[in-house]
PDB file of N, CA and C in Angstrom:
ATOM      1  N   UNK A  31     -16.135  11.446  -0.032  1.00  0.00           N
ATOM      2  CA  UNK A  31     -15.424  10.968   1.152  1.00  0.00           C
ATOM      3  C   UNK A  31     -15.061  12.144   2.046  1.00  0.00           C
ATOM      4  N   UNK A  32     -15.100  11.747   3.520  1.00  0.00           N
ATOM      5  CA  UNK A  32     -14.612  12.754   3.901  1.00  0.00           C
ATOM      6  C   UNK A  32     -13.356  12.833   4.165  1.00  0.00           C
ATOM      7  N   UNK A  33     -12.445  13.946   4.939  1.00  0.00           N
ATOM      8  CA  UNK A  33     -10.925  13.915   5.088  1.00  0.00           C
ATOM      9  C   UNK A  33     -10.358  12.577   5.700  1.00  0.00           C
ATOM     10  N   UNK A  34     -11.079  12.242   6.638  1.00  0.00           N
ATOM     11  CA  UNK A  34     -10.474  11.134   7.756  1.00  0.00           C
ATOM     12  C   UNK A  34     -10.393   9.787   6.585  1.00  0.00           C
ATOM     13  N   UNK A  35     -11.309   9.714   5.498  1.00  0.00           N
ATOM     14  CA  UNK A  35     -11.469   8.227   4.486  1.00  0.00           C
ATOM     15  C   UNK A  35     -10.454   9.118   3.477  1.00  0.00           C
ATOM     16  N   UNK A  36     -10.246  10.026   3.575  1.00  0.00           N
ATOM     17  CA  UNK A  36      -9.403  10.667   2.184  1.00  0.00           C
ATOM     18  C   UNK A  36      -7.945  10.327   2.449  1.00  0.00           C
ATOM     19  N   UNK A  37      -7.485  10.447   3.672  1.00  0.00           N
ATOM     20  CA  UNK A  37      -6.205  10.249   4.995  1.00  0.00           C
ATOM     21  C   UNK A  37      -5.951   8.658   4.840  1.00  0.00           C
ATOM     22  N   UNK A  38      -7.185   8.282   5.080  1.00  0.00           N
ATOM     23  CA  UNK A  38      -6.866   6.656   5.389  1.00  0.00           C
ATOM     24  C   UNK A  38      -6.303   5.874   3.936  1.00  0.00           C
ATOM     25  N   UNK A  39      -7.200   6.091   2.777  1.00  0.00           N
ATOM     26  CA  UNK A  39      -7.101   5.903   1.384  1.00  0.00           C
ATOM     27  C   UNK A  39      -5.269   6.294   1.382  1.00  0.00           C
ATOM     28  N   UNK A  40      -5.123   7.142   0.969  1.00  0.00           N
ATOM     29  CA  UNK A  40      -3.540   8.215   1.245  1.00  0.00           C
ATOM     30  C   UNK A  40      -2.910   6.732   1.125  1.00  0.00           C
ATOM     31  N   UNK A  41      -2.755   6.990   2.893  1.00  0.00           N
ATOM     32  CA  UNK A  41      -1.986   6.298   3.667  1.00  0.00           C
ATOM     33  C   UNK A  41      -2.000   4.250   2.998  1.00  0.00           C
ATOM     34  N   UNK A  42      -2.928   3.874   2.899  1.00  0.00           N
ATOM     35  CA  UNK A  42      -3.730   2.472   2.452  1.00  0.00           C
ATOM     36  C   UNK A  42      -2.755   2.440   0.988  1.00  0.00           C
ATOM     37  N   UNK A  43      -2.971   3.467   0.351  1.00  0.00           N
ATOM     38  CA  UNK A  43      -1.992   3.247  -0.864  1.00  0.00           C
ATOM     39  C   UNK A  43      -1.148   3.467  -1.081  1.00  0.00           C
ATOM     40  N   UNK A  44      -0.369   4.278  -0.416  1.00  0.00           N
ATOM     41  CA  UNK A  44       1.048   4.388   0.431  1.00  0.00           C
ATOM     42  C   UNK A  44       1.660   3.076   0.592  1.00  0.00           C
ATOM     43  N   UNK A  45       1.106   1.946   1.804  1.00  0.00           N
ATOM     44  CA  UNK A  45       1.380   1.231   2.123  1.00  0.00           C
ATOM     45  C   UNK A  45       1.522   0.614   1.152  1.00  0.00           C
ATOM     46  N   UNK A  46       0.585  -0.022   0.176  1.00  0.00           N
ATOM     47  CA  UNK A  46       0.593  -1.204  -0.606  1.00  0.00           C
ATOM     48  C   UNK A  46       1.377  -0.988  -1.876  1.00  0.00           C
ATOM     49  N   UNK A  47       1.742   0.470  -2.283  1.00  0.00           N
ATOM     50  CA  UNK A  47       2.864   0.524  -3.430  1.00  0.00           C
ATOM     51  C   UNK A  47       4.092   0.541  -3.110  1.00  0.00           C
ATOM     52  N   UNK A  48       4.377  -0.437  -1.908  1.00  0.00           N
ATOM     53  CA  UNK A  48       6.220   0.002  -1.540  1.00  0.00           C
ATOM     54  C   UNK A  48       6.118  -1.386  -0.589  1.00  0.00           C
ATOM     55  N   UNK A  49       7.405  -1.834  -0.331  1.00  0.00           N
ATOM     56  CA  UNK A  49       7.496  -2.658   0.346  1.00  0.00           C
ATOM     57  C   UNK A  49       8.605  -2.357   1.896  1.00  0.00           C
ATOM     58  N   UNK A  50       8.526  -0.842   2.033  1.00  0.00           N
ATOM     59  CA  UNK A  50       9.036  -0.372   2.723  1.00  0.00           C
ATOM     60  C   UNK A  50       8.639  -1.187   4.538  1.00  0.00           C
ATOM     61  N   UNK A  51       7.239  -1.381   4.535  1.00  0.00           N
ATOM     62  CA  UNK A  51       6.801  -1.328   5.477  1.00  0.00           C
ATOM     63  C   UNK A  51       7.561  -3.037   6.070  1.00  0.00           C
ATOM     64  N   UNK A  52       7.159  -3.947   4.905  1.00  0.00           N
ATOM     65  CA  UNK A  52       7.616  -5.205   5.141  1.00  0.00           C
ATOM     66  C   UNK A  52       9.167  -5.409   5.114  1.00  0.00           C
ATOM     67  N   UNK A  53       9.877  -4.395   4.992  1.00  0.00           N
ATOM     68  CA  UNK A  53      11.460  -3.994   5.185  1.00  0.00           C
ATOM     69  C   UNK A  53      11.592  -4.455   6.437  1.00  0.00           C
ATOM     70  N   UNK A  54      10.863  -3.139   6.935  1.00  0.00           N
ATOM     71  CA  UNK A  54      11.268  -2.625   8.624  1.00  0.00           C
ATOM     72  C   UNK A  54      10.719  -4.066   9.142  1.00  0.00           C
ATOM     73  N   UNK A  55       9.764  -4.609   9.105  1.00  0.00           N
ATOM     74  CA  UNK A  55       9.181  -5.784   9.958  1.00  0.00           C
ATOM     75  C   UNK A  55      10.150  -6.803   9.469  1.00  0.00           C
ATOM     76  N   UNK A  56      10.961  -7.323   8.572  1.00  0.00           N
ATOM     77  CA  UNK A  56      11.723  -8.308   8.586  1.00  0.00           C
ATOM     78  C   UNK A  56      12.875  -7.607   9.152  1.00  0.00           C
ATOM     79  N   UNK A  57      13.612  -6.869   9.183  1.00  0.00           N
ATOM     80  CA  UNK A  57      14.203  -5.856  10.246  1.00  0.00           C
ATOM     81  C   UNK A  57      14.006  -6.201  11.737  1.00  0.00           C
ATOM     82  N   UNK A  58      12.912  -6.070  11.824  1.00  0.00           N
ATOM     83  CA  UNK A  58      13.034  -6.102  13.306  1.00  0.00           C
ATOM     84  C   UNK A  58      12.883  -7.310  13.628  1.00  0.00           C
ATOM     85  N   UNK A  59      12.308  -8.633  12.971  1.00  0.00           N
ATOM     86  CA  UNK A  59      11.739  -9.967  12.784  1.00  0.00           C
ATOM     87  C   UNK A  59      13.233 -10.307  12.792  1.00  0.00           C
ATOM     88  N   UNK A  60      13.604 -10.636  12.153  1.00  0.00           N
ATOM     89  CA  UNK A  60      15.088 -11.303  11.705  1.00  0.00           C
ATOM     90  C   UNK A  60      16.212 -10.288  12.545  1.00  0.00           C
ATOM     91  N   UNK A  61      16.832  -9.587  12.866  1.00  0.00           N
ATOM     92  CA  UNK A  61      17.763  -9.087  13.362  1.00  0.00           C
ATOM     93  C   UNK A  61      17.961  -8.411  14.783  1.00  0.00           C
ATOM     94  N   UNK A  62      16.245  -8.250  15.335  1.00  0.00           N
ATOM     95  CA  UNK A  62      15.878  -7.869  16.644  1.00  0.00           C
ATOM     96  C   UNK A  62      15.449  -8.677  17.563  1.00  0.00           C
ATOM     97  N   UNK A  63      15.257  -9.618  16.743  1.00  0.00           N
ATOM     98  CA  UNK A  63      14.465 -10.811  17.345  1.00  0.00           C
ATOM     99  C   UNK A  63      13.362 -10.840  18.061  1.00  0.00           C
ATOM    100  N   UNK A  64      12.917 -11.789  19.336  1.00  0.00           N
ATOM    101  CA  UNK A  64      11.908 -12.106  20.084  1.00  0.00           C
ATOM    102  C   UNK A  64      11.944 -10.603  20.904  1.00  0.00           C
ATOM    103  N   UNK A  65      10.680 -10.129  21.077  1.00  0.00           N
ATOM    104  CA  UNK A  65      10.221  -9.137  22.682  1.00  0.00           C
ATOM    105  C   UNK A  65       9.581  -9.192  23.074  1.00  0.00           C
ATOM    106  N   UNK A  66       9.757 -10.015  23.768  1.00  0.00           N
ATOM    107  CA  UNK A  66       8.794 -10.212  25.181  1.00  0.00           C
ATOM    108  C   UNK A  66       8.898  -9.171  26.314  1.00  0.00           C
ATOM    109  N   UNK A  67       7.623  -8.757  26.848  1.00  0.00           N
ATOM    110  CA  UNK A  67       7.928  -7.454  27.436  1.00  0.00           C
ATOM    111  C   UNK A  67       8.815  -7.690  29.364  1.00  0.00           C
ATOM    112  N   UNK A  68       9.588  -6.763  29.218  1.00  0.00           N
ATOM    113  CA  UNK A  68      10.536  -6.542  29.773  1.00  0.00           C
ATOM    114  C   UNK A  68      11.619  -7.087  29.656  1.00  0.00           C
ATOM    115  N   UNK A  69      11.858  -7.463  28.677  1.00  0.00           N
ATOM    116  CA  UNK A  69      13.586  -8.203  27.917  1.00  0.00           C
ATOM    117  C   UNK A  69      14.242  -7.770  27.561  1.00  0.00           C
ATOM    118  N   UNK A  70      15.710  -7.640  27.224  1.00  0.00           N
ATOM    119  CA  UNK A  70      16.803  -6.628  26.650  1.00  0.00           C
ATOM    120  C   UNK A  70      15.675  -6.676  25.054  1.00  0.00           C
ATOM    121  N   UNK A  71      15.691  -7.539  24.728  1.00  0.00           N
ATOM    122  CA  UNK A  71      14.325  -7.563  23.112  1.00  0.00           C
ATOM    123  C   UNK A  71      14.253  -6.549  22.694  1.00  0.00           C
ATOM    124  N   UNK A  72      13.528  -6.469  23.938  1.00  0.00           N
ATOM    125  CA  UNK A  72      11.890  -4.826  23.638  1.00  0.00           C
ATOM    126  C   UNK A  72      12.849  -4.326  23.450  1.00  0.00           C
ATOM    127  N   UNK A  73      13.503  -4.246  24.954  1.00  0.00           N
ATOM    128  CA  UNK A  73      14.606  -2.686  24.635  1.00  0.00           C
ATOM    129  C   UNK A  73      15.345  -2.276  23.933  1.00  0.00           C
ATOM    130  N   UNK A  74      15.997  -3.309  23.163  1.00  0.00           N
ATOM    131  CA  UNK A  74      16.813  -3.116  21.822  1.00  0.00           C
ATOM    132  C   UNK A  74      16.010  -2.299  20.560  1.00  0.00           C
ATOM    133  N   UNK A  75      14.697  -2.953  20.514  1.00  0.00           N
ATOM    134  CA  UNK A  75      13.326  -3.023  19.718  1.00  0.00           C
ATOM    135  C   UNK A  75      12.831  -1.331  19.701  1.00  0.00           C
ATOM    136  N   UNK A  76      12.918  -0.882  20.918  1.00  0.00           N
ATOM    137  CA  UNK A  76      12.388   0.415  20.947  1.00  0.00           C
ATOM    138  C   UNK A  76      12.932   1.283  20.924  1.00  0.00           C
ATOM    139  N   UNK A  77      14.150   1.162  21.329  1.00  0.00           N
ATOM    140  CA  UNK A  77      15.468   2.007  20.790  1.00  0.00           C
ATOM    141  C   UNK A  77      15.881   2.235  19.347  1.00  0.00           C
ATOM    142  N   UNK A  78      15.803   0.481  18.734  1.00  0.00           N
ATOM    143  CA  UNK A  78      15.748   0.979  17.184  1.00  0.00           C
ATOM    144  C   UNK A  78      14.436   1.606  16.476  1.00  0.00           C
ATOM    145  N   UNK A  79      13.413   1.271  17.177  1.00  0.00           N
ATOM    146  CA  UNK A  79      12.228   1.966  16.111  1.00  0.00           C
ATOM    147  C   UNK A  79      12.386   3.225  16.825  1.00  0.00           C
ATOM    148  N   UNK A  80      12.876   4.097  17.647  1.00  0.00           N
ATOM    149  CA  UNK A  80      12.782   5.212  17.891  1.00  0.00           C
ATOM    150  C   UNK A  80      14.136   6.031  16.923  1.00  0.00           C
ATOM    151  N   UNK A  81      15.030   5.401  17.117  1.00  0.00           N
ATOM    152  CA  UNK A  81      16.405   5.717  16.021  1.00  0.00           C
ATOM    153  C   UNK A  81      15.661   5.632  14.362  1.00  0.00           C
ATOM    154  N   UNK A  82      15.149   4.753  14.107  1.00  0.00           N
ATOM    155  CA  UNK A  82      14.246   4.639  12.841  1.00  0.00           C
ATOM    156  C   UNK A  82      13.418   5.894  12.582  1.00  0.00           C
ATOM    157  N   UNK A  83      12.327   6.129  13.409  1.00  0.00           N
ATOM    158  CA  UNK A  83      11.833   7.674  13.224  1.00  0.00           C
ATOM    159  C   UNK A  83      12.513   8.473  13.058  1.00  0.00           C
ATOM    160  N   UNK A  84      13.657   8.626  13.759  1.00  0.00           N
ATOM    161  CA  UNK A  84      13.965   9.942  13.919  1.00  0.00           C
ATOM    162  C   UNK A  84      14.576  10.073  12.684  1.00  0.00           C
ATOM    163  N   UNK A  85      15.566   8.990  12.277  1.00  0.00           N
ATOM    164  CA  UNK A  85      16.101   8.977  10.597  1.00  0.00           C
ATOM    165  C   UNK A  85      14.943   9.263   9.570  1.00  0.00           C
ATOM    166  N   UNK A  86      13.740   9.281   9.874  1.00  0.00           N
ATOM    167  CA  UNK A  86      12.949   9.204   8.928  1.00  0.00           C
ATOM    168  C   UNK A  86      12.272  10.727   8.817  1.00  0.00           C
ATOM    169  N   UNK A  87      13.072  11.414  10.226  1.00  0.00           N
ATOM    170  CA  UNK A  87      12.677  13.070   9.558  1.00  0.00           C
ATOM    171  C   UNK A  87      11.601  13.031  10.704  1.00  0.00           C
ATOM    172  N   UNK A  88      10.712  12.230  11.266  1.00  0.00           N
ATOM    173  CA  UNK A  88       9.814  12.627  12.811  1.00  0.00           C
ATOM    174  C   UNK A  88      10.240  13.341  13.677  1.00  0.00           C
ATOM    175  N   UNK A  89       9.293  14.569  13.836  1.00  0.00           N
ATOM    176  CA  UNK A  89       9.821  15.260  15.133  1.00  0.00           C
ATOM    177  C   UNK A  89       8.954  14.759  16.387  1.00  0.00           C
ATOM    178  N   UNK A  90       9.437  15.103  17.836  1.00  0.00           N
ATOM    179  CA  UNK A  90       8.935  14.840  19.004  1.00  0.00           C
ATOM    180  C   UNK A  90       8.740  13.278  19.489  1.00  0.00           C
ATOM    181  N   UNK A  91       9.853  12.674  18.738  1.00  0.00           N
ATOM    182  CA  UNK A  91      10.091  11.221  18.790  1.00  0.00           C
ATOM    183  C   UNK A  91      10.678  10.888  20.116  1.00  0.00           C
ATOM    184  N   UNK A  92      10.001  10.154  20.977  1.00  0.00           N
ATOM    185  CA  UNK A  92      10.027   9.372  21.893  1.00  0.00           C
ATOM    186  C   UNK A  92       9.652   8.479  22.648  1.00  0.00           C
ATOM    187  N   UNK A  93       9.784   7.660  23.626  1.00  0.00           N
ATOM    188  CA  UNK A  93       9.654   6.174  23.826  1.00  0.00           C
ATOM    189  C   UNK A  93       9.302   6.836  25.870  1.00  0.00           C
ATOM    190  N   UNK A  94       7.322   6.479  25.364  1.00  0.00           N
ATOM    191  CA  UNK A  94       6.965   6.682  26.542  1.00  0.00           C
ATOM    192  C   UNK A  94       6.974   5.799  27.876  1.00  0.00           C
ATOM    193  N   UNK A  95       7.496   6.008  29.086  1.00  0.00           N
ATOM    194  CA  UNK A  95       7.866   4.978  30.168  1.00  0.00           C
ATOM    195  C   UNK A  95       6.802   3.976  30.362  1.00  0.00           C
ATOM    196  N   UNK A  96       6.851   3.002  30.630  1.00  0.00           N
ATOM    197  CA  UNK A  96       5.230   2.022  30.674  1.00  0.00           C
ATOM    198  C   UNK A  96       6.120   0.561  31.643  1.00  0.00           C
ATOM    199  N   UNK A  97       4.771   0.440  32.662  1.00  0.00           N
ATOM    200  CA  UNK A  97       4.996  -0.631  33.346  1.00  0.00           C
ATOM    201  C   UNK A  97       4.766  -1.769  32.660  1.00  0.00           C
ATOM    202  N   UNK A  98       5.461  -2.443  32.676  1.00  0.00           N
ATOM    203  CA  UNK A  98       5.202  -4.019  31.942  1.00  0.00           C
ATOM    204  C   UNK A  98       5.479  -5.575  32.890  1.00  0.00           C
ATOM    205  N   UNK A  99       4.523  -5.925  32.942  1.00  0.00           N
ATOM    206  CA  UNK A  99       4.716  -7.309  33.757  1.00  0.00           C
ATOM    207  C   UNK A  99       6.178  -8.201  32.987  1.00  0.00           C
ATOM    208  N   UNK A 100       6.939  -8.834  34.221  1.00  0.00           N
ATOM    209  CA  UNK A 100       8.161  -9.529  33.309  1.00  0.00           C
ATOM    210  C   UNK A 100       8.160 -10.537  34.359  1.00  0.00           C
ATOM    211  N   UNK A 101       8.818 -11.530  33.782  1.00  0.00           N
ATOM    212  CA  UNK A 101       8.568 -12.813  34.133  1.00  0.00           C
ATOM    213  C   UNK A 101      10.021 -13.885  34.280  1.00  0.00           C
ATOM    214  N   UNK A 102      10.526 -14.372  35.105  1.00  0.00           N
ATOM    215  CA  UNK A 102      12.022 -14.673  35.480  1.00  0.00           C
ATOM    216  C   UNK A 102      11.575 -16.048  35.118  1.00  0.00           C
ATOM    217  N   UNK A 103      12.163 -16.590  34.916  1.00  0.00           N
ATOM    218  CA  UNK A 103      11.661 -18.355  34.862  1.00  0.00           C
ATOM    219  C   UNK A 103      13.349 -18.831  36.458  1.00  0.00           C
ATOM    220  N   UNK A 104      12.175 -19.519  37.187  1.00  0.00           N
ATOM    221  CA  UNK A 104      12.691 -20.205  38.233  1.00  0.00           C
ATOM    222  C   UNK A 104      13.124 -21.931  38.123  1.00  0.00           C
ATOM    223  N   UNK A 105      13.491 -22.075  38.904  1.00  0.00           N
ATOM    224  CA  UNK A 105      13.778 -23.435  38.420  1.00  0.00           C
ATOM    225  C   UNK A 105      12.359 -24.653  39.560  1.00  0.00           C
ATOM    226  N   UNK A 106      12.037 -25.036  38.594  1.00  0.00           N
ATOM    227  CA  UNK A 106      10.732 -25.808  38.210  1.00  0.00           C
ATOM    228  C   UNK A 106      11.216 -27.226  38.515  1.00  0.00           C
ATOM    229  N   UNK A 107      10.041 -28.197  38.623  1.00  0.00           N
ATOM    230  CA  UNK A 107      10.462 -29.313  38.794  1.00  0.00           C
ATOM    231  C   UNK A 107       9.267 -30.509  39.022  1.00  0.00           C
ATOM    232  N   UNK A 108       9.187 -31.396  38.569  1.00  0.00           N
ATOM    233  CA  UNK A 108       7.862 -32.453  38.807  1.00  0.00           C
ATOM    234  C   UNK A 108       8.151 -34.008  39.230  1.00  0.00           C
ATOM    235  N   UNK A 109       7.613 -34.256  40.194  1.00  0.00           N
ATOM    236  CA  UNK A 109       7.848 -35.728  40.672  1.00  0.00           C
ATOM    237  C   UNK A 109       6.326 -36.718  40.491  1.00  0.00           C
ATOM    238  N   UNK A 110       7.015 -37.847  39.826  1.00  0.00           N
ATOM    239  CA  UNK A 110       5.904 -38.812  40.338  1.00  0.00           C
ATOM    240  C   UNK A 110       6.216 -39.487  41.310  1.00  0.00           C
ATOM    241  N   UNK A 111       5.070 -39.829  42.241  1.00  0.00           N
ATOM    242  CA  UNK A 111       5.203 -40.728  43.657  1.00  0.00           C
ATOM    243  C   UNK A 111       4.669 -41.475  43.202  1.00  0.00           C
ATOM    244  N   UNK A 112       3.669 -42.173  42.657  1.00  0.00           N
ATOM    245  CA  UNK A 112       3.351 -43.693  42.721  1.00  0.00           C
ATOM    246  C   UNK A 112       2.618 -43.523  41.220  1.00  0.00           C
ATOM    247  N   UNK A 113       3.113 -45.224  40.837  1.00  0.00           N
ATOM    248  CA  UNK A 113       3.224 -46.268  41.218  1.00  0.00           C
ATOM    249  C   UNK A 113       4.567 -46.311  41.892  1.00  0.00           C
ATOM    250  N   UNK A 114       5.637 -45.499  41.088  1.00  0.00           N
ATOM    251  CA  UNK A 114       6.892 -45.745  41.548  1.00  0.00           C
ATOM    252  C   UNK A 114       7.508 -43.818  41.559  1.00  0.00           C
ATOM    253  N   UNK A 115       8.481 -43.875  42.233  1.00  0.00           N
ATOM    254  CA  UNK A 115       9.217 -42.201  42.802  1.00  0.00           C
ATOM    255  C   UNK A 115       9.807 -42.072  41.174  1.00  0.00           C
ATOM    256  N   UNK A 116       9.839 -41.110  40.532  1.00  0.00           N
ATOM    257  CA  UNK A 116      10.943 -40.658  39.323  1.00  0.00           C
ATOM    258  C   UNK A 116      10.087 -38.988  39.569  1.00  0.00           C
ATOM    259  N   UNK A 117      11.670 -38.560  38.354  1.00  0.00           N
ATOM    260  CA  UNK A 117      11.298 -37.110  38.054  1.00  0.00           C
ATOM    261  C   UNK A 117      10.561 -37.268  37.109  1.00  0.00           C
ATOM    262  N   UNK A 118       9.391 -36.185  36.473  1.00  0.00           N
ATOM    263  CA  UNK A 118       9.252 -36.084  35.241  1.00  0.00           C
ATOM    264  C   UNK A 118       9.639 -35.017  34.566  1.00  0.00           C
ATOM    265  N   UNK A 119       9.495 -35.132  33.079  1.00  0.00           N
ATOM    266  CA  UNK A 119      10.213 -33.600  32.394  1.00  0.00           C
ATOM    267  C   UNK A 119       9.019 -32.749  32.744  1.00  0.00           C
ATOM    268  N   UNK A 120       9.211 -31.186  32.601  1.00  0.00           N
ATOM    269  CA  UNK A 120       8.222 -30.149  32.615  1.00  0.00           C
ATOM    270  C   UNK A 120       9.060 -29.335  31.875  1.00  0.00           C
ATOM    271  N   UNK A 121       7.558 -27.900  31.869  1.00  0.00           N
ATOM    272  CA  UNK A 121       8.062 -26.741  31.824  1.00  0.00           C
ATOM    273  C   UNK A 121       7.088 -26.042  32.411  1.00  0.00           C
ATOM    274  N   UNK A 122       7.616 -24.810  32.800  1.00  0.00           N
ATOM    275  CA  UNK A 122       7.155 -24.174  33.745  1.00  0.00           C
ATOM    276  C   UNK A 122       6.759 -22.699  32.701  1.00  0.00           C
ATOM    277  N   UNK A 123       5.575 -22.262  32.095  1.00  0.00           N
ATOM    278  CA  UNK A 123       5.171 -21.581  31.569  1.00  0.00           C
ATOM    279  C   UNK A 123       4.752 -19.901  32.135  1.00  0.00           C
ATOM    280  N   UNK A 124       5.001 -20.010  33.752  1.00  0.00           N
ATOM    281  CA  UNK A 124       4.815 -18.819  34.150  1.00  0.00           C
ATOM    282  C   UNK A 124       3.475 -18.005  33.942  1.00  0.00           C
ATOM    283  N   UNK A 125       3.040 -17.016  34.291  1.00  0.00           N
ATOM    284  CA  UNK A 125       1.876 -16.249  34.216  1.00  0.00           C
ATOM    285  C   UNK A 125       0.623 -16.649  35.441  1.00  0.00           C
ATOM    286  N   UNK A 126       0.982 -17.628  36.602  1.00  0.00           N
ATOM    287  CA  UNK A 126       0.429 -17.978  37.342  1.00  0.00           C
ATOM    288  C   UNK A 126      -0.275 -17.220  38.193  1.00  0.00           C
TER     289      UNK A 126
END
């Protein structure tokens, strides 16, 4: 093998003898909740996985600036005109 399959192996069995990894993801799953990008979420989200590295002894830990599309939900609304006038329910899914 060479270094890069010797690295990956490492790392591959690293992962699968600890349940460290599935820690942090119910961590952030259960207590960070939903992130959808540009939401307090993320931002909570990237603040703690950057606080997480750095506890973990990583140097040059930081959280690079990035544009992210975000999305306001407006207030939405659907009518039927015929046979007869009523509202109907919706939702307005955004990304239009």
């Amino acid at each position: 093998m060479n270094t890069l399959q010797d690295n990956t192996q490492r790392l591959l069995s690293a992962a699968l003898a600890s349940d460290f990894g599935f820690q942090r993801l119910g961590y952030l799953c259960d207590r960070i909740g939903n992130r959808l990008s540009g939401s307090k979420g993320l931002e909570k989200a990237v603040s703690w996985a950057e606080s997480e590295m750095r506890r973990d002894g990583l140097e040059n830990v930081r959280a690079e600036p990035v544009l992210v599309p975000k999305w306001v939900r407006g207030k939405e609304s659907a009518m039927l005109l015929a046979p007869e006038k009523r509202a109907l329910a919706m939702l307005g899914l955004g990304g239009g």
